[in-house]
Amino acid sequence: QKEVEQNSGPLSVPEGAIASLNCTYSDRGSQSFFWYRQYSGKSPELIMFIYSNGDKEDGRFTAQLNKASQYVSLLIRDSQPSDSATYLCAVFPQYNNNDMRFGAGTRLTVKP
Amino acid sequence: GAVVSQHPSRVICKSGTSVKIECRSLDFQATTMFWYRQFPKQSLMLMATSNEGSKATYEQGVEKDKFLINHASLTLSTLTVTSAHPEDSSFYICSARELAGVYEQYFGPGTRLTVT
């Protein structure tokens, strides 16, 4: 089992819709969770991080964490074509708080 | 957010030569810097972790004699690809963790290396 799993997509949503990106992780003791956005040919950009169960909102983005289910998600409201990118989920496992582990990423396409 | 720079952004070199890539944290001090490699349409692969003033810790399968990492200060880490071969052609990205931060990591813009 991979440490961090994401559906590779592509996920396609129409402009203005809500995009829902999901991520599961294997280490139950993980404490810190991050979402990065990576445009093609560019390096990842930190969007949000979440440490506590529940929702965390920042503008059009909402991160949701459920530690019991080992599940973290990212919702993008009012999706725009500029949101089209690969979204990487990252987790700090409990056994190694030094190295962030990344999922393979979900490719999102927002169609005008 | 914190800013991390990388230089050069793009480099083409001949097989057998060495290439040095610099990673700098511009507006913060970084206790730990990370080097990743990413091949087209693949995910990030962690190569090594470096802490200021100490030897880097390499991931399994990454040759430490080929990928030399130096983290001489809290704002600078370098990756030297020695005796580069075409299979080393990739997108190399550094990342830095802020000294005063918790776990947030910020990425540099990446260096695209092409070995001919």
Short mmCIF file of N, CA, C and O in Angstrom, two decimals, chain A:
data_model
loop_
_atom_site.label_atom_id
_atom_site.label_comp_id
_atom_site.label_asym_id
_atom_site.label_seq_id
_atom_site.Cartn_x
_atom_site.Cartn_y
_atom_site.Cartn_z
N GLN A 1 0.85 -1.20 0.00
CA GLN A 1 0.00 0.00 0.00
C GLN A 1 0.89 1.24 0.00
O GLN A 1 1.83 1.35 0.76
N LYS A 2 0.55 2.17 -0.89
CA LYS A 2 1.31 3.40 -0.95
C LYS A 2 1.01 4.23 0.29
O LYS A 2 -0.09 4.17 0.84
N GLU A 3 1.98 5.05 0.69
CA GLU A 3 1.79 5.86 1.89
C GLU A 3 0.72 6.91 1.69
O GLU A 3 -0.05 7.20 2.60
N VAL A 4 0.69 7.50 0.52
CA VAL A 4 -0.29 8.54 0.19
C VAL A 4 -0.88 8.20 -1.17
O VAL A 4 -0.13 8.06 -2.14
N GLU A 5 -2.17 8.07 -1.22
CA GLU A 5 -2.81 7.68 -2.48
C GLU A 5 -3.79 8.73 -2.96
O GLU A 5 -4.58 9.28 -2.17
N GLN A 6 -3.71 8.98 -4.24
CA GLN A 6 -4.63 9.91 -4.88
C GLN A 6 -5.08 9.30 -6.20
O GLN A 6 -4.33 8.57 -6.84
N ASN A 7 -6.29 9.64 -6.59
CA ASN A 7 -6.77 9.25 -7.91
C ASN A 7 -6.05 10.13 -8.93
O ASN A 7 -6.08 11.36 -8.82
N SER A 8 -5.40 9.51 -9.89
CA SER A 8 -4.58 10.28 -10.83
C SER A 8 -5.41 11.14 -11.78
O SER A 8 -4.90 12.10 -12.37
N GLY A 9 -6.71 10.80 -11.91
CA GLY A 9 -7.55 11.56 -12.81
C GLY A 9 -7.33 11.15 -14.25
O GLY A 9 -6.89 10.04 -14.52
N PRO A 10 -7.63 12.02 -15.22
CA PRO A 10 -7.96 13.41 -14.97
C PRO A 10 -9.38 13.61 -14.46
O PRO A 10 -10.28 12.88 -14.82
N LEU A 11 -9.52 14.62 -13.62
CA LEU A 11 -10.82 15.03 -13.14
C LEU A 11 -11.21 16.27 -13.93
O LEU A 11 -10.47 17.24 -13.97
N SER A 12 -12.36 16.20 -14.54
CA SER A 12 -12.80 17.31 -15.36
C SER A 12 -14.09 17.89 -14.81
O SER A 12 -15.04 17.14 -14.55
N VAL A 13 -14.12 19.20 -14.58
CA VAL A 13 -15.32 19.86 -14.08
C VAL A 13 -15.57 21.11 -14.92
O VAL A 13 -14.63 21.69 -15.47
N PRO A 14 -16.82 21.51 -15.03
CA PRO A 14 -17.10 22.74 -15.77
C PRO A 14 -16.78 23.97 -14.93
O PRO A 14 -16.78 23.92 -13.68
N GLU A 15 -16.51 25.05 -15.58
CA GLU A 15 -16.23 26.30 -14.89
C GLU A 15 -17.39 26.66 -13.98
O GLU A 15 -18.56 26.55 -14.35
N GLY A 16 -17.05 27.07 -12.75
CA GLY A 16 -18.07 27.46 -11.78
C GLY A 16 -18.50 26.33 -10.87
O GLY A 16 -19.15 26.57 -9.84
N ALA A 17 -18.16 25.12 -11.19
CA ALA A 17 -18.54 23.96 -10.38
C ALA A 17 -17.58 23.79 -9.20
O ALA A 17 -16.56 24.47 -9.11
N ILE A 18 -17.93 22.85 -8.33
CA ILE A 18 -17.04 22.50 -7.22
C ILE A 18 -16.19 21.30 -7.63
O ILE A 18 -16.70 20.28 -8.08
N ALA A 19 -14.90 21.45 -7.48
CA ALA A 19 -13.98 20.33 -7.74
C ALA A 19 -13.63 19.69 -6.40
O ALA A 19 -13.29 20.39 -5.44
N SER A 20 -13.72 18.37 -6.34
CA SER A 20 -13.43 17.65 -5.10
C SER A 20 -12.26 16.69 -5.34
O SER A 20 -12.33 15.80 -6.18
N LEU A 21 -11.20 16.92 -4.61
CA LEU A 21 -9.99 16.11 -4.75
C LEU A 21 -9.77 15.33 -3.47
O LEU A 21 -9.87 15.88 -2.37
N ASN A 22 -9.48 14.05 -3.61
CA ASN A 22 -9.40 13.18 -2.44
C ASN A 22 -8.02 12.56 -2.27
O ASN A 22 -7.29 12.35 -3.25
N CYS A 23 -7.72 12.22 -1.02
CA CYS A 23 -6.41 11.66 -0.70
C CYS A 23 -6.57 10.77 0.53
O CYS A 23 -7.25 11.14 1.48
N THR A 24 -5.98 9.59 0.49
CA THR A 24 -5.94 8.73 1.67
C THR A 24 -4.49 8.45 2.02
O THR A 24 -3.60 8.50 1.16
N TYR A 25 -4.25 8.17 3.28
CA TYR A 25 -2.89 7.93 3.74
C TYR A 25 -2.86 6.71 4.64
O TYR A 25 -3.86 6.33 5.25
N SER A 26 -1.71 6.09 4.73
CA SER A 26 -1.62 4.81 5.41
C SER A 26 -1.20 4.92 6.88
O SER A 26 -1.61 4.07 7.69
N ASP A 27 -0.41 5.93 7.23
CA ASP A 27 0.09 6.02 8.59
C ASP A 27 -0.95 6.71 9.47
O ASP A 27 -1.13 7.92 9.40
N ARG A 28 -1.59 5.94 10.33
CA ARG A 28 -2.66 6.46 11.17
C ARG A 28 -2.19 7.58 12.10
O ARG A 28 -2.96 8.41 12.53
N GLY A 29 -0.91 7.58 12.41
CA GLY A 29 -0.38 8.58 13.34
C GLY A 29 0.00 9.90 12.68
O GLY A 29 0.47 10.81 13.36
N SER A 30 -0.21 10.04 11.39
CA SER A 30 0.16 11.26 10.69
C SER A 30 -0.58 12.46 11.28
O SER A 30 -1.74 12.36 11.67
N GLN A 31 0.13 13.58 11.35
CA GLN A 31 -0.43 14.75 12.02
C GLN A 31 -0.61 15.96 11.12
O GLN A 31 -1.39 16.85 11.42
N SER A 32 0.15 16.01 10.03
CA SER A 32 0.17 17.22 9.21
C SER A 32 -0.12 16.87 7.76
O SER A 32 0.46 15.92 7.23
N PHE A 33 -0.97 17.68 7.15
CA PHE A 33 -1.45 17.36 5.81
C PHE A 33 -1.45 18.63 4.96
O PHE A 33 -1.83 19.69 5.42
N PHE A 34 -1.01 18.45 3.72
CA PHE A 34 -0.79 19.61 2.87
C PHE A 34 -1.36 19.37 1.47
O PHE A 34 -1.35 18.25 0.98
N TRP A 35 -1.80 20.44 0.88
CA TRP A 35 -2.20 20.40 -0.52
C TRP A 35 -1.33 21.38 -1.31
O TRP A 35 -1.20 22.54 -0.94
N TYR A 36 -0.75 20.85 -2.40
CA TYR A 36 0.06 21.67 -3.30
C TYR A 36 -0.58 21.65 -4.68
O TYR A 36 -1.19 20.66 -5.10
N ARG A 37 -0.40 22.74 -5.39
CA ARG A 37 -0.84 22.82 -6.77
C ARG A 37 0.41 22.90 -7.66
O ARG A 37 1.34 23.66 -7.37
N GLN A 38 0.42 22.14 -8.73
CA GLN A 38 1.57 22.15 -9.63
C GLN A 38 1.08 22.31 -11.07
O GLN A 38 0.40 21.44 -11.61
N TYR A 39 1.44 23.44 -11.65
CA TYR A 39 1.15 23.65 -13.06
C TYR A 39 2.21 22.92 -13.88
O TYR A 39 3.34 22.70 -13.41
N SER A 40 1.85 22.56 -15.09
CA SER A 40 2.75 21.81 -15.95
C SER A 40 4.07 22.55 -16.15
O SER A 40 4.08 23.74 -16.49
N GLY A 41 5.15 21.87 -15.88
CA GLY A 41 6.47 22.46 -16.06
C GLY A 41 6.92 23.38 -14.94
O GLY A 41 8.00 23.97 -15.02
N LYS A 42 6.10 23.50 -13.92
CA LYS A 42 6.44 24.36 -12.79
C LYS A 42 6.58 23.53 -11.52
O LYS A 42 6.23 22.36 -11.49
N SER A 43 7.10 24.16 -10.47
CA SER A 43 7.25 23.45 -9.21
C SER A 43 5.98 23.60 -8.37
O SER A 43 5.14 24.46 -8.64
N PRO A 44 5.81 22.76 -7.37
CA PRO A 44 4.59 22.81 -6.55
C PRO A 44 4.47 24.10 -5.74
O PRO A 44 5.48 24.66 -5.28
N GLU A 45 3.25 24.51 -5.54
CA GLU A 45 2.95 25.71 -4.79
C GLU A 45 2.02 25.32 -3.65
O GLU A 45 0.99 24.68 -3.88
N LEU A 46 2.36 25.69 -2.43
CA LEU A 46 1.54 25.34 -1.28
C LEU A 46 0.22 26.10 -1.31
O LEU A 46 0.20 27.32 -1.42
N ILE A 47 -0.87 25.35 -1.23
CA ILE A 47 -2.20 25.97 -1.19
C ILE A 47 -2.70 26.05 0.24
O ILE A 47 -3.13 27.10 0.70
N MET A 48 -2.69 24.91 0.91
CA MET A 48 -3.25 24.86 2.26
C MET A 48 -2.59 23.75 3.06
O MET A 48 -2.08 22.80 2.50
N PHE A 49 -2.64 23.89 4.37
CA PHE A 49 -2.27 22.80 5.25
C PHE A 49 -3.33 22.69 6.34
O PHE A 49 -4.03 23.65 6.67
N ILE A 50 -3.45 21.50 6.88
CA ILE A 50 -4.46 21.27 7.91
C ILE A 50 -3.90 20.27 8.90
O ILE A 50 -3.22 19.31 8.53
N TYR A 51 -4.17 20.52 10.18
CA TYR A 51 -3.66 19.65 11.23
C TYR A 51 -4.78 18.99 12.03
O TYR A 51 -4.61 17.91 12.58
N SER A 52 -5.93 19.67 12.10
CA SER A 52 -7.01 19.19 12.97
C SER A 52 -8.16 18.62 12.16
O SER A 52 -8.42 19.05 11.04
N ASN A 53 -8.86 17.69 12.74
CA ASN A 53 -10.05 17.14 12.11
C ASN A 53 -11.05 18.24 11.80
O ASN A 53 -11.19 19.21 12.55
N GLY A 54 -11.75 18.08 10.69
CA GLY A 54 -12.76 19.06 10.32
C GLY A 54 -12.39 19.79 9.06
O GLY A 54 -11.63 19.28 8.23
N ASP A 55 -12.94 20.97 8.91
CA ASP A 55 -12.75 21.76 7.70
C ASP A 55 -11.90 22.99 7.98
O ASP A 55 -11.94 23.56 9.07
N LYS A 56 -11.16 23.37 6.97
CA LYS A 56 -10.40 24.62 7.04
C LYS A 56 -10.60 25.32 5.71
O LYS A 56 -10.35 24.75 4.66
N GLU A 57 -11.06 26.56 5.78
CA GLU A 57 -11.40 27.29 4.56
C GLU A 57 -10.43 28.43 4.33
O GLU A 57 -10.00 29.13 5.25
N ASP A 58 -10.09 28.63 3.05
CA ASP A 58 -9.24 29.76 2.66
C ASP A 58 -9.68 30.19 1.27
O ASP A 58 -9.31 29.55 0.28
N GLY A 59 -10.49 31.24 1.24
CA GLY A 59 -10.99 31.70 -0.04
C GLY A 59 -11.87 30.65 -0.70
O GLY A 59 -12.80 30.14 -0.09
N ARG A 60 -11.54 30.29 -1.92
CA ARG A 60 -12.35 29.28 -2.63
C ARG A 60 -11.96 27.85 -2.27
O ARG A 60 -12.58 26.90 -2.76
N PHE A 61 -10.94 27.70 -1.45
CA PHE A 61 -10.43 26.37 -1.11
C PHE A 61 -10.88 25.96 0.30
O PHE A 61 -10.87 26.76 1.22
N THR A 62 -11.27 24.70 0.42
CA THR A 62 -11.58 24.11 1.72
C THR A 62 -10.88 22.78 1.83
O THR A 62 -11.05 21.91 0.97
N ALA A 63 -10.08 22.62 2.87
CA ALA A 63 -9.46 21.33 3.16
C ALA A 63 -10.28 20.64 4.22
O ALA A 63 -10.76 21.27 5.17
N GLN A 64 -10.48 19.34 4.05
CA GLN A 64 -11.25 18.57 5.02
C GLN A 64 -10.39 17.40 5.49
O GLN A 64 -9.80 16.70 4.67
N LEU A 65 -10.35 17.19 6.78
CA LEU A 65 -9.55 16.11 7.34
C LEU A 65 -10.39 15.21 8.22
O LEU A 65 -11.13 15.69 9.08
N ASN A 66 -10.25 13.91 8.01
CA ASN A 66 -10.91 12.92 8.84
C ASN A 66 -9.85 11.89 9.21
O ASN A 66 -9.55 10.98 8.44
N LYS A 67 -9.29 12.05 10.37
CA LYS A 67 -8.18 11.17 10.79
C LYS A 67 -8.67 9.74 11.04
O LYS A 67 -7.91 8.79 10.80
N ALA A 68 -9.88 9.59 11.50
CA ALA A 68 -10.40 8.24 11.76
C ALA A 68 -10.46 7.43 10.46
O ALA A 68 -10.18 6.23 10.43
N SER A 69 -10.81 8.09 9.40
CA SER A 69 -10.91 7.44 8.09
C SER A 69 -9.62 7.58 7.29
O SER A 69 -9.53 7.05 6.17
N GLN A 70 -8.65 8.31 7.83
CA GLN A 70 -7.35 8.52 7.16
C GLN A 70 -7.58 9.10 5.77
O GLN A 70 -7.09 8.57 4.75
N TYR A 71 -8.29 10.19 5.77
CA TYR A 71 -8.77 10.78 4.53
C TYR A 71 -8.66 12.29 4.63
O TYR A 71 -9.03 12.89 5.65
N VAL A 72 -8.12 12.88 3.57
CA VAL A 72 -8.07 14.33 3.50
C VAL A 72 -8.51 14.75 2.10
O VAL A 72 -8.18 14.06 1.12
N SER A 73 -9.27 15.82 2.02
CA SER A 73 -9.77 16.24 0.72
C SER A 73 -9.57 17.73 0.54
O SER A 73 -9.34 18.47 1.50
N LEU A 74 -9.67 18.14 -0.70
CA LEU A 74 -9.60 19.56 -1.05
C LEU A 74 -10.78 19.88 -1.96
O LEU A 74 -10.97 19.21 -2.98
N LEU A 75 -11.57 20.86 -1.54
CA LEU A 75 -12.68 21.33 -2.36
C LEU A 75 -12.31 22.69 -2.95
O LEU A 75 -11.80 23.55 -2.24
N ILE A 76 -12.58 22.83 -4.22
CA ILE A 76 -12.36 24.11 -4.89
C ILE A 76 -13.71 24.59 -5.38
O ILE A 76 -14.32 23.98 -6.27
N ARG A 77 -14.19 25.68 -4.78
CA ARG A 77 -15.49 26.22 -5.19
C ARG A 77 -15.31 27.18 -6.36
O ARG A 77 -14.22 27.74 -6.55
N ASP A 78 -16.38 27.33 -7.14
CA ASP A 78 -16.36 28.26 -8.28
C ASP A 78 -15.09 28.03 -9.11
O ASP A 78 -14.29 28.95 -9.35
N SER A 79 -14.89 26.81 -9.53
CA SER A 79 -13.67 26.44 -10.26
C SER A 79 -13.48 27.32 -11.49
O SER A 79 -14.43 27.64 -12.21
N GLN A 80 -12.22 27.69 -11.72
CA GLN A 80 -11.86 28.52 -12.86
C GLN A 80 -10.89 27.75 -13.76
O GLN A 80 -10.15 26.89 -13.28
N PRO A 81 -10.85 28.07 -15.03
CA PRO A 81 -9.88 27.41 -15.91
C PRO A 81 -8.45 27.51 -15.39
O PRO A 81 -7.64 26.60 -15.59
N SER A 82 -8.14 28.60 -14.68
CA SER A 82 -6.79 28.77 -14.12
C SER A 82 -6.50 27.80 -12.99
O SER A 82 -5.34 27.68 -12.56
N ASP A 83 -7.53 27.11 -12.51
CA ASP A 83 -7.31 26.09 -11.48
C ASP A 83 -6.85 24.77 -12.10
O ASP A 83 -6.48 23.84 -11.38
N SER A 84 -6.86 24.68 -13.41
CA SER A 84 -6.43 23.46 -14.09
C SER A 84 -4.95 23.23 -13.78
O SER A 84 -4.09 24.04 -14.14
N ALA A 85 -4.66 22.12 -13.13
CA ALA A 85 -3.30 21.82 -12.68
C ALA A 85 -3.32 20.43 -12.06
O ALA A 85 -4.36 19.78 -11.99
N THR A 86 -2.17 19.99 -11.61
CA THR A 86 -2.10 18.76 -10.83
C THR A 86 -2.03 19.13 -9.36
O THR A 86 -1.24 20.00 -8.98
N TYR A 87 -2.85 18.47 -8.56
CA TYR A 87 -2.92 18.77 -7.13
C TYR A 87 -2.28 17.62 -6.36
O TYR A 87 -2.67 16.47 -6.49
N LEU A 88 -1.29 17.98 -5.56
CA LEU A 88 -0.54 16.99 -4.80
C LEU A 88 -0.94 17.03 -3.34
O LEU A 88 -0.97 18.09 -2.73
N CYS A 89 -1.22 15.87 -2.81
CA CYS A 89 -1.49 15.72 -1.39
C CYS A 89 -0.18 15.29 -0.72
O CYS A 89 0.55 14.44 -1.27
N ALA A 90 0.12 15.85 0.42
CA ALA A 90 1.37 15.51 1.11
C ALA A 90 1.09 15.31 2.60
O ALA A 90 0.26 16.02 3.18
N VAL A 91 1.81 14.37 3.18
CA VAL A 91 1.57 13.99 4.57
C VAL A 91 2.90 13.82 5.28
O VAL A 91 3.86 13.31 4.69
N PHE A 92 2.94 14.23 6.54
CA PHE A 92 4.09 13.90 7.37
C PHE A 92 3.73 12.67 8.18
O PHE A 92 2.87 12.72 9.07
N PRO A 93 4.35 11.51 7.90
CA PRO A 93 4.03 10.32 8.68
C PRO A 93 4.60 10.43 10.09
O PRO A 93 5.61 11.10 10.31
N GLN A 94 3.95 9.77 11.01
CA GLN A 94 4.38 9.85 12.41
C GLN A 94 5.77 9.27 12.61
O GLN A 94 6.55 9.76 13.41
N TYR A 95 6.09 8.22 11.82
CA TYR A 95 7.36 7.52 12.05
C TYR A 95 8.55 8.35 11.59
O TYR A 95 9.68 8.09 11.94
N ASN A 96 8.28 9.36 10.79
CA ASN A 96 9.39 10.18 10.28
C ASN A 96 8.88 11.59 10.08
O ASN A 96 8.30 11.92 9.05
N ASN A 97 9.10 12.40 11.08
CA ASN A 97 8.57 13.76 10.99
C ASN A 97 9.46 14.69 10.19
O ASN A 97 9.27 15.89 10.21
N ASN A 98 10.48 14.11 9.53
CA ASN A 98 11.36 14.97 8.76
C ASN A 98 10.98 15.05 7.30
O ASN A 98 11.17 16.07 6.65
N ASP A 99 10.46 13.96 6.76
CA ASP A 99 10.23 13.90 5.32
C ASP A 99 8.75 13.87 4.99
O ASP A 99 8.01 13.02 5.45
N MET A 100 8.34 14.80 4.16
CA MET A 100 6.99 14.84 3.68
C MET A 100 6.82 13.78 2.59
O MET A 100 7.68 13.63 1.74
N ARG A 101 5.73 13.07 2.63
CA ARG A 101 5.45 12.06 1.60
C ARG A 101 4.35 12.56 0.69
O ARG A 101 3.29 12.99 1.16
N PHE A 102 4.59 12.47 -0.59
CA PHE A 102 3.65 13.00 -1.57
C PHE A 102 2.86 11.89 -2.25
O PHE A 102 3.38 10.81 -2.52
N GLY A 103 1.60 12.21 -2.56
CA GLY A 103 0.84 11.38 -3.46
C GLY A 103 1.28 11.65 -4.89
O GLY A 103 2.04 12.60 -5.14
N ALA A 104 0.80 10.85 -5.80
CA ALA A 104 1.18 11.00 -7.20
C ALA A 104 0.49 12.18 -7.87
O ALA A 104 0.90 12.60 -8.96
N GLY A 105 -0.55 12.71 -7.21
CA GLY A 105 -1.22 13.88 -7.76
C GLY A 105 -2.46 13.54 -8.56
O GLY A 105 -2.55 12.47 -9.18
N THR A 106 -3.41 14.47 -8.53
CA THR A 106 -4.63 14.36 -9.34
C THR A 106 -4.64 15.51 -10.33
O THR A 106 -4.52 16.67 -9.94
N ARG A 107 -4.80 15.16 -11.60
CA ARG A 107 -4.83 16.21 -12.62
C ARG A 107 -6.25 16.72 -12.78
O ARG A 107 -7.17 15.95 -13.03
N LEU A 108 -6.42 18.01 -12.57
CA LEU A 108 -7.73 18.66 -12.66
C LEU A 108 -7.79 19.52 -13.91
O LEU A 108 -6.88 20.30 -14.18
N THR A 109 -8.88 19.38 -14.64
CA THR A 109 -9.13 20.24 -15.79
C THR A 109 -10.46 20.94 -15.59
O THR A 109 -11.48 20.28 -15.34
N VAL A 110 -10.46 22.25 -15.64
CA VAL A 110 -11.69 23.04 -15.53
C VAL A 110 -12.00 23.57 -16.91
O VAL A 110 -11.24 24.36 -17.48
N LYS A 111 -13.14 23.16 -17.44
CA LYS A 111 -13.50 23.51 -18.81
C LYS A 111 -14.37 24.77 -18.84
O LYS A 111 -15.34 24.85 -18.10
N PRO A 112 -14.01 25.74 -19.69
CA PRO A 112 -14.80 26.99 -19.77
C PRO A 112 -16.21 26.71 -20.27
O PRO A 112 -16.45 25.76 -21.00
#
